[in-house]
Short mmCIF file of C-alpha atoms and ligand atoms in Angstrom, two decimals:
data_model
loop_
_atom_site.label_atom_id
_atom_site.label_comp_id
_atom_site.label_asym_id
_atom_site.label_seq_id
_atom_site.Cartn_x
_atom_site.Cartn_y
_atom_site.Cartn_z
CA MET B 1011 131.97 108.04 88.65
CA LYS B 1012 133.66 111.08 90.24
CA GLU B 1013 132.60 112.15 93.73
CA ILE B 1014 132.40 115.74 94.91
CA ARG B 1015 132.97 116.91 98.45
CA ASN B 1016 130.90 119.75 99.85
CA LYS B 1017 132.53 122.38 101.94
CA ASN B 1018 131.31 122.41 105.56
CA GLN B 1019 130.57 118.75 105.20
CA MET B 1020 132.42 115.82 106.69
CA ASN B 1021 131.37 113.32 104.11
CA ASN B 1022 129.59 113.05 100.80
CA LYS B 1023 127.97 109.74 101.67
CA ILE B 1024 125.17 109.29 104.14
CA ARG B 1025 122.95 106.56 105.49
CA LEU B 1026 119.39 107.29 106.56
CA HIS B 1027 116.28 105.64 107.90
CA ALA B 1028 113.00 106.65 106.24
CA PRO B 1029 110.00 105.77 108.43
CA ALA B 1030 106.75 103.99 107.70
CA THR B 1031 103.72 106.22 108.05
CA VAL B 1032 100.01 105.86 108.74
CA ALA B 1033 98.06 108.14 106.40
CA ASN B 1034 94.53 109.41 107.07
CA LEU B 1035 94.53 108.58 110.79
CA VAL B 1036 91.03 107.20 110.30
CA CYS B 1037 88.94 110.37 109.87
CA GLY B 1038 91.46 112.64 108.06
CA PHE B 1039 91.44 111.24 104.54
CA ASP B 1040 94.37 112.79 102.64
CA VAL B 1041 94.96 115.42 105.36
CA LEU B 1042 96.40 113.64 108.43
CA GLY B 1043 99.40 111.34 108.81
CA LEU B 1044 101.60 109.87 111.52
CA ALA B 1045 105.23 108.66 111.39
CA LEU B 1046 106.14 105.32 112.99
CA GLN B 1047 109.38 104.29 114.70
CA GLU B 1048 109.20 100.94 112.91
CA PRO B 1049 109.44 99.68 110.25
CA TYR B 1050 111.77 101.94 108.25
CA ASP B 1051 113.69 101.75 104.97
CA ILE B 1052 117.47 101.93 105.03
CA MET B 1053 119.02 104.08 102.34
CA GLU B 1054 122.58 105.07 101.44
CA MET B 1055 123.25 108.08 99.26
CA GLU B 1056 126.25 109.58 97.61
CA LEU B 1057 126.72 112.91 95.88
CA LEU B 1058 128.15 112.63 92.35
CA ALA B 1059 129.79 115.23 90.13
CA GLU B 1060 127.87 114.16 87.00
CA PRO B 1061 124.15 114.92 86.59
CA VAL B 1062 123.05 111.29 86.78
CA VAL B 1063 120.79 109.33 89.10
CA LEU B 1064 121.86 105.78 89.86
CA ILE B 1065 119.48 103.52 91.80
CA LYS B 1066 120.26 100.15 93.32
CA HIS B 1067 117.86 98.01 95.34
CA GLU B 1068 119.24 95.66 97.97
CA ASP B 1069 115.91 94.06 98.74
CA ARG B 1070 113.70 91.32 97.39
CA PHE B 1071 110.92 93.37 95.83
CA GLY B 1072 112.17 93.69 92.25
CA LEU B 1073 111.31 97.39 92.06
CA PRO B 1074 112.42 99.25 88.92
CA THR B 1075 115.90 100.77 89.01
CA ASP B 1076 115.41 103.03 85.98
CA PRO B 1077 115.13 106.41 87.77
CA GLN B 1078 112.27 107.49 85.50
CA HIS B 1079 110.22 104.58 86.85
CA ASN B 1080 111.43 104.54 90.43
CA VAL B 1081 109.65 106.68 93.05
CA ALA B 1082 112.94 107.82 94.58
CA GLY B 1083 114.43 108.20 91.10
CA VAL B 1084 111.86 110.72 89.83
CA VAL B 1085 112.38 112.79 92.98
CA LEU B 1086 116.15 112.87 92.48
CA LEU B 1087 115.83 113.62 88.75
CA ALA B 1088 113.66 116.64 89.61
CA MET B 1089 116.19 117.80 92.20
CA VAL B 1090 119.07 117.43 89.70
CA GLU B 1091 117.08 119.51 87.22
CA ALA B 1092 116.34 122.17 89.86
CA LEU B 1093 120.11 122.29 90.50
CA HIS B 1094 120.73 122.94 86.78
CA ASN B 1095 122.47 119.58 86.33
CA THR B 1096 125.40 120.55 88.56
CA CYS B 1097 125.49 117.20 90.40
CA GLY B 1098 123.93 113.76 90.61
CA PHE B 1099 123.14 111.07 93.16
CA LYS B 1100 123.75 107.40 93.74
CA LEU B 1101 121.11 105.78 95.91
CA THR B 1102 121.04 102.29 97.40
CA ILE B 1103 117.72 101.29 98.93
CA ASN B 1104 117.06 98.43 101.31
CA LYS B 1105 113.31 98.43 101.73
CA GLN B 1106 111.94 97.10 104.98
CA ILE B 1107 108.50 98.67 104.51
CA LEU B 1108 106.66 96.28 102.26
CA PRO B 1109 105.38 97.80 99.02
CA GLY B 1110 101.59 97.75 98.96
CA SER B 1111 101.28 97.49 102.75
CA GLY B 1112 99.45 100.78 103.30
CA LEU B 1113 102.35 101.91 105.49
CA GLY B 1114 103.71 104.55 103.14
CA SER B 1115 106.35 102.42 101.43
CA SER B 1116 106.55 104.61 98.33
CA ALA B 1117 106.50 107.77 100.46
CA ALA B 1118 109.45 106.48 102.51
CA SER B 1119 111.48 106.00 99.31
CA ALA B 1120 110.47 109.40 97.94
CA ALA B 1121 110.86 111.34 101.20
CA GLY B 1122 114.09 109.54 102.10
CA ALA B 1123 115.58 110.36 98.70
CA ALA B 1124 114.56 114.03 98.92
CA ALA B 1125 115.82 114.45 102.50
CA GLY B 1126 119.03 112.51 101.82
CA ALA B 1127 119.85 114.57 98.72
CA ASN B 1128 119.17 117.73 100.67
CA ARG B 1129 121.49 116.70 103.46
CA LEU B 1130 124.25 116.01 100.91
CA LEU B 1131 123.59 119.50 99.53
CA ASN B 1132 123.96 121.14 102.95
CA ASN B 1133 120.20 121.71 103.24
CA ARG B 1134 119.84 123.85 100.15
CA PHE B 1135 116.09 123.21 99.95
CA THR B 1136 113.41 123.94 102.56
CA GLN B 1137 111.26 121.19 104.12
CA HIS B 1138 108.38 122.58 102.09
CA GLU B 1139 110.34 122.16 98.88
CA LEU B 1140 111.28 118.62 99.88
CA VAL B 1141 107.59 117.77 100.26
CA GLN B 1142 106.99 119.12 96.73
CA PHE B 1143 109.83 117.04 95.30
CA ALA B 1144 108.80 113.92 97.20
CA MET B 1145 105.18 114.19 96.04
CA LEU B 1146 106.46 113.51 92.51
CA GLY B 1147 107.32 110.01 93.72
CA GLU B 1148 103.86 109.59 95.22
CA LYS B 1149 102.33 110.69 91.91
CA LEU B 1150 104.35 108.04 90.08
CA ALA B 1151 103.32 105.35 92.58
CA THR B 1152 99.62 106.09 92.98
CA GLY B 1153 98.73 108.56 90.25
CA VAL B 1154 97.87 111.21 92.85
CA LYS B 1155 99.97 113.88 94.56
CA HIS B 1156 98.95 113.36 98.17
CA ALA B 1157 101.21 114.37 101.05
CA ASP B 1158 99.72 112.54 104.02
CA ASN B 1159 102.54 109.95 104.01
CA ILE B 1160 105.28 112.23 102.68
CA ALA B 1161 104.80 115.01 105.25
CA PRO B 1162 104.96 112.84 108.40
CA ALA B 1163 107.92 110.90 106.94
CA LEU B 1164 109.80 114.18 106.52
CA TYR B 1165 108.60 116.10 109.59
CA GLY B 1166 107.97 113.26 112.04
CA GLY B 1167 105.11 113.23 114.54
CA VAL B 1168 101.62 113.91 113.24
CA THR B 1169 101.13 116.25 110.31
CA LEU B 1170 98.04 118.05 109.10
CA ILE B 1171 98.06 118.85 105.39
CA ARG B 1172 95.65 121.77 105.49
CA ALA B 1173 96.06 122.31 101.74
CA ILE B 1174 98.11 121.06 98.82
CA HIS B 1175 97.60 124.12 96.54
CA PRO B 1176 99.43 126.00 97.92
CA LEU B 1177 101.06 123.57 100.27
CA ASP B 1178 100.18 124.28 103.90
CA ILE B 1179 101.49 121.76 106.42
CA VAL B 1180 100.99 121.98 110.16
CA ARG B 1181 103.11 119.77 112.38
CA LEU B 1182 101.31 118.59 115.50
CA GLU B 1183 103.06 117.42 118.65
CA PRO B 1184 101.16 114.31 119.74
CA PRO B 1185 101.21 112.91 123.28
CA PRO B 1186 103.05 109.58 123.74
CA LEU B 1187 101.09 106.89 121.92
CA HIS B 1188 101.71 103.22 121.21
CA VAL B 1189 100.80 101.85 117.82
CA SER B 1190 99.81 98.29 116.90
CA VAL B 1191 99.87 97.43 113.22
CA VAL B 1192 98.85 94.29 111.38
CA HIS B 1193 99.58 93.80 107.69
CA PRO B 1194 97.56 90.90 106.26
CA GLN B 1195 99.22 89.55 103.12
CA ILE B 1196 96.56 90.52 100.62
CA GLU B 1197 96.93 92.99 97.80
CA VAL B 1198 95.10 96.32 97.92
CA ARG B 1199 96.37 98.81 95.36
CA THR B 1200 96.04 102.44 96.43
CA SER B 1201 94.75 103.37 92.97
CA ASP B 1202 91.97 100.74 93.26
CA ALA B 1203 91.20 101.74 96.86
CA ARG B 1204 90.75 105.34 95.67
CA GLN B 1205 88.74 104.33 92.61
CA ILE B 1206 86.00 102.66 94.67
CA LEU B 1207 85.33 105.72 96.83
CA LYS B 1208 82.12 107.70 96.43
CA LYS B 1209 82.57 110.99 94.63
CA GLN B 1210 79.80 112.66 96.61
CA ILE B 1211 78.93 112.45 100.29
CA LEU B 1212 75.96 113.40 102.41
CA LEU B 1213 76.10 116.64 104.39
CA LYS B 1214 75.28 114.74 107.60
CA ASP B 1215 78.32 112.50 107.03
CA ALA B 1216 80.54 115.49 106.26
CA ILE B 1217 79.46 117.14 109.51
CA LYS B 1218 80.32 114.02 111.48
CA GLN B 1219 83.65 113.66 109.73
CA TRP B 1220 84.86 117.22 110.21
CA GLY B 1221 83.73 117.07 113.84
CA ASN B 1222 85.98 114.02 114.22
CA VAL B 1223 88.94 115.59 112.39
CA ALA B 1224 88.70 118.69 114.57
CA GLY B 1225 88.24 116.50 117.66
CA LEU B 1226 91.28 114.40 116.79
CA VAL B 1227 93.49 117.45 116.24
CA ALA B 1228 92.25 119.02 119.49
CA GLY B 1229 92.73 115.71 121.33
CA LEU B 1230 96.32 115.41 120.09
CA LEU B 1231 97.17 119.00 121.01
CA GLN B 1232 95.46 118.84 124.40
CA LYS B 1233 96.88 115.36 125.05
CA ASP B 1234 93.36 114.20 125.77
CA TYR B 1235 93.42 110.44 125.14
CA GLU B 1236 89.66 110.01 125.48
CA LEU B 1237 88.97 112.72 122.94
CA ILE B 1238 91.50 111.09 120.60
CA GLY B 1239 89.72 107.76 121.01
CA ARG B 1240 86.22 109.23 120.43
CA SER B 1241 87.42 111.02 117.31
CA LEU B 1242 88.96 107.96 115.64
CA GLU B 1243 85.80 107.35 113.63
CA ASP B 1244 85.45 107.44 109.85
CA VAL B 1245 81.92 107.49 108.40
CA ILE B 1246 83.00 108.15 104.80
CA ILE B 1247 86.01 106.10 103.66
CA GLU B 1248 86.13 103.13 106.06
CA PRO B 1249 82.64 101.76 105.26
CA VAL B 1250 83.69 101.48 101.60
CA ARG B 1251 87.29 100.33 101.93
CA SER B 1252 86.88 97.95 104.87
CA ILE B 1253 85.19 95.40 102.61
CA LEU B 1254 88.64 94.86 101.03
CA ILE B 1255 90.12 93.77 104.38
CA PRO B 1256 89.13 90.29 105.61
CA GLY B 1257 87.78 90.25 109.16
CA PHE B 1258 87.97 94.04 109.52
CA ASP B 1259 84.86 94.55 111.68
CA GLU B 1260 85.77 91.73 114.06
CA LEU B 1261 89.38 92.91 114.19
CA LYS B 1262 88.34 96.40 115.18
CA LYS B 1263 85.85 95.18 117.78
CA ASN B 1264 88.44 92.86 119.38
CA CYS B 1265 91.10 95.59 119.46
CA LEU B 1266 88.73 98.02 121.21
CA LEU B 1267 87.83 95.28 123.73
CA ALA B 1268 91.57 94.79 124.34
CA GLY B 1269 91.78 98.45 125.33
CA ALA B 1270 92.85 100.29 122.17
CA LEU B 1271 91.81 103.96 122.02
CA GLY B 1272 90.75 103.42 118.43
CA GLY B 1273 92.14 102.95 114.96
CA GLY B 1274 91.28 101.74 111.50
CA ILE B 1275 92.72 101.26 108.04
CA SER B 1276 96.28 102.50 107.60
CA GLY B 1277 96.30 104.65 104.47
CA SER B 1278 94.53 102.73 101.74
CA GLY B 1279 95.15 99.38 103.48
CA PRO B 1280 95.44 96.47 103.81
CA SER B 1281 97.31 97.27 107.06
CA VAL B 1282 95.19 98.15 110.07
CA PHE B 1283 96.53 100.22 112.96
CA MET B 1284 95.36 100.88 116.50
CA LEU B 1285 96.50 103.51 119.00
CA SER B 1286 96.91 102.74 122.69
CA LYS B 1287 97.87 104.85 125.67
CA GLU B 1288 100.02 102.18 127.36
CA ALA B 1289 102.72 99.90 125.94
CA GLY B 1290 101.16 96.82 127.57
CA THR B 1291 97.79 97.55 125.97
CA ALA B 1292 99.44 97.93 122.57
CA LEU B 1293 101.09 94.51 122.95
CA ALA B 1294 97.73 92.98 123.89
CA VAL B 1295 96.13 94.66 120.86
CA THR B 1296 98.83 93.32 118.51
CA LYS B 1297 98.21 89.85 119.97
CA VAL B 1298 94.50 90.14 119.27
CA MET B 1299 95.28 91.22 115.69
CA SER B 1300 97.64 88.29 115.20
CA GLU B 1301 95.16 85.78 116.63
CA LEU B 1302 92.49 86.85 114.18
CA TYR B 1303 94.67 86.42 111.10
CA GLU B 1304 96.05 83.13 112.43
CA ARG B 1305 92.46 81.93 112.76
CA LEU B 1306 91.58 83.21 109.28
CA GLN B 1307 94.77 81.53 108.00
CA ILE B 1308 95.91 84.69 106.26
CA PRO B 1309 99.67 85.27 106.52
CA PHE B 1310 100.46 88.61 108.16
CA TYR B 1311 103.18 90.82 109.62
CA SER B 1312 102.63 92.73 112.83
CA TYR B 1313 104.42 95.56 114.60
CA THR B 1314 104.10 97.15 118.01
CA THR B 1315 105.77 100.52 117.91
CA THR B 1316 105.56 104.19 118.87
CA ILE B 1317 105.51 107.53 117.09
CA ASN B 1318 108.64 108.70 115.30
CA THR B 1319 108.90 112.38 116.21
CA GLU B 1320 112.04 113.15 114.16
CA GLY B 1321 111.11 112.00 110.65
CA ILE B 1322 114.11 110.92 108.56
CA LYS B 1323 117.07 109.88 110.73
CA PHE B 1324 120.62 110.38 109.41
CA ALA B 1325 124.01 108.82 110.00
CA VAL B 1326 127.23 109.83 108.26
CA ILE B 1327 129.18 106.89 106.83
N1 HSE Q 1466 95.36 109.26 101.70
C1 HSE Q 1466 95.77 108.21 100.81
C2 HSE Q 1466 94.60 107.28 100.60
C3 HSE Q 1466 96.92 107.47 101.42
O1 HSE Q 1466 93.96 106.92 101.59
O2 HSE Q 1466 94.31 106.94 99.46
C4 HSE Q 1466 97.43 106.35 100.58
O3 HSE Q 1466 98.51 105.76 101.27
#
């Protein structure tokens, strides 16, 4: 396969880290998301002269490598088409974000591929366009074009997706926050977790929910930790989805007792996240999470991390 070298560019190969993300942020179903420092997927990309997309996985998950059936592949195919078949891409993915974790694994692949291709193309596309391309991967993975994992993965920090049609993304600068995450090893498919949701909600619940979304956004912008904590309440989605997560109510209660500001299901689950103001509190919260799943004898992964404010991180190789 021939390689092409872009002018103004040192190299036509890059390595990048695509971050895990927490979608919804409890009360903001499909409209809020947060990027994490850890875990992240490691990807290497190369610009090719032929209009082909080659995918290789260097991980243990057995994900499809046919680009038509790979979340990063469909993104790159769409970008090649938008470029009138003038180039192609080779992508090697080493996934560290477990598929099905509720930590935006598919979004990391899709957003990483879009951002990596764009970097190889000397930033020909806007961030907005990259979100559009990356959402094609999310559609393949979950059947729905939602951007609450894609946008924070690309922009970093906290993102508000005010609308999808037309796309309107607001990047919020959060105060320093520490994040505890536990990923119990049970399967919750996003499509199933969406299927079980009620199609209609009560006005009184809607009022509570939009009060919390507004409160959370205001709390993040004003760096008001107590307001953030009070607003991390979900009266619509969590009561339905939490039944899929063993020990959820006890987990949440114990984390709040350990000093967490608040938290809940990460995306569609099964991971659960908690925000804390101090690093020491976050470590104590992660310990509480781990103790519960040890007691329930459910294998789990846990992370104690912070917010990734940059989004995709690049290195030239
Ligand atoms: N907002 C989506 C959901 C995120 O909760 O279904 C899925 O990761």
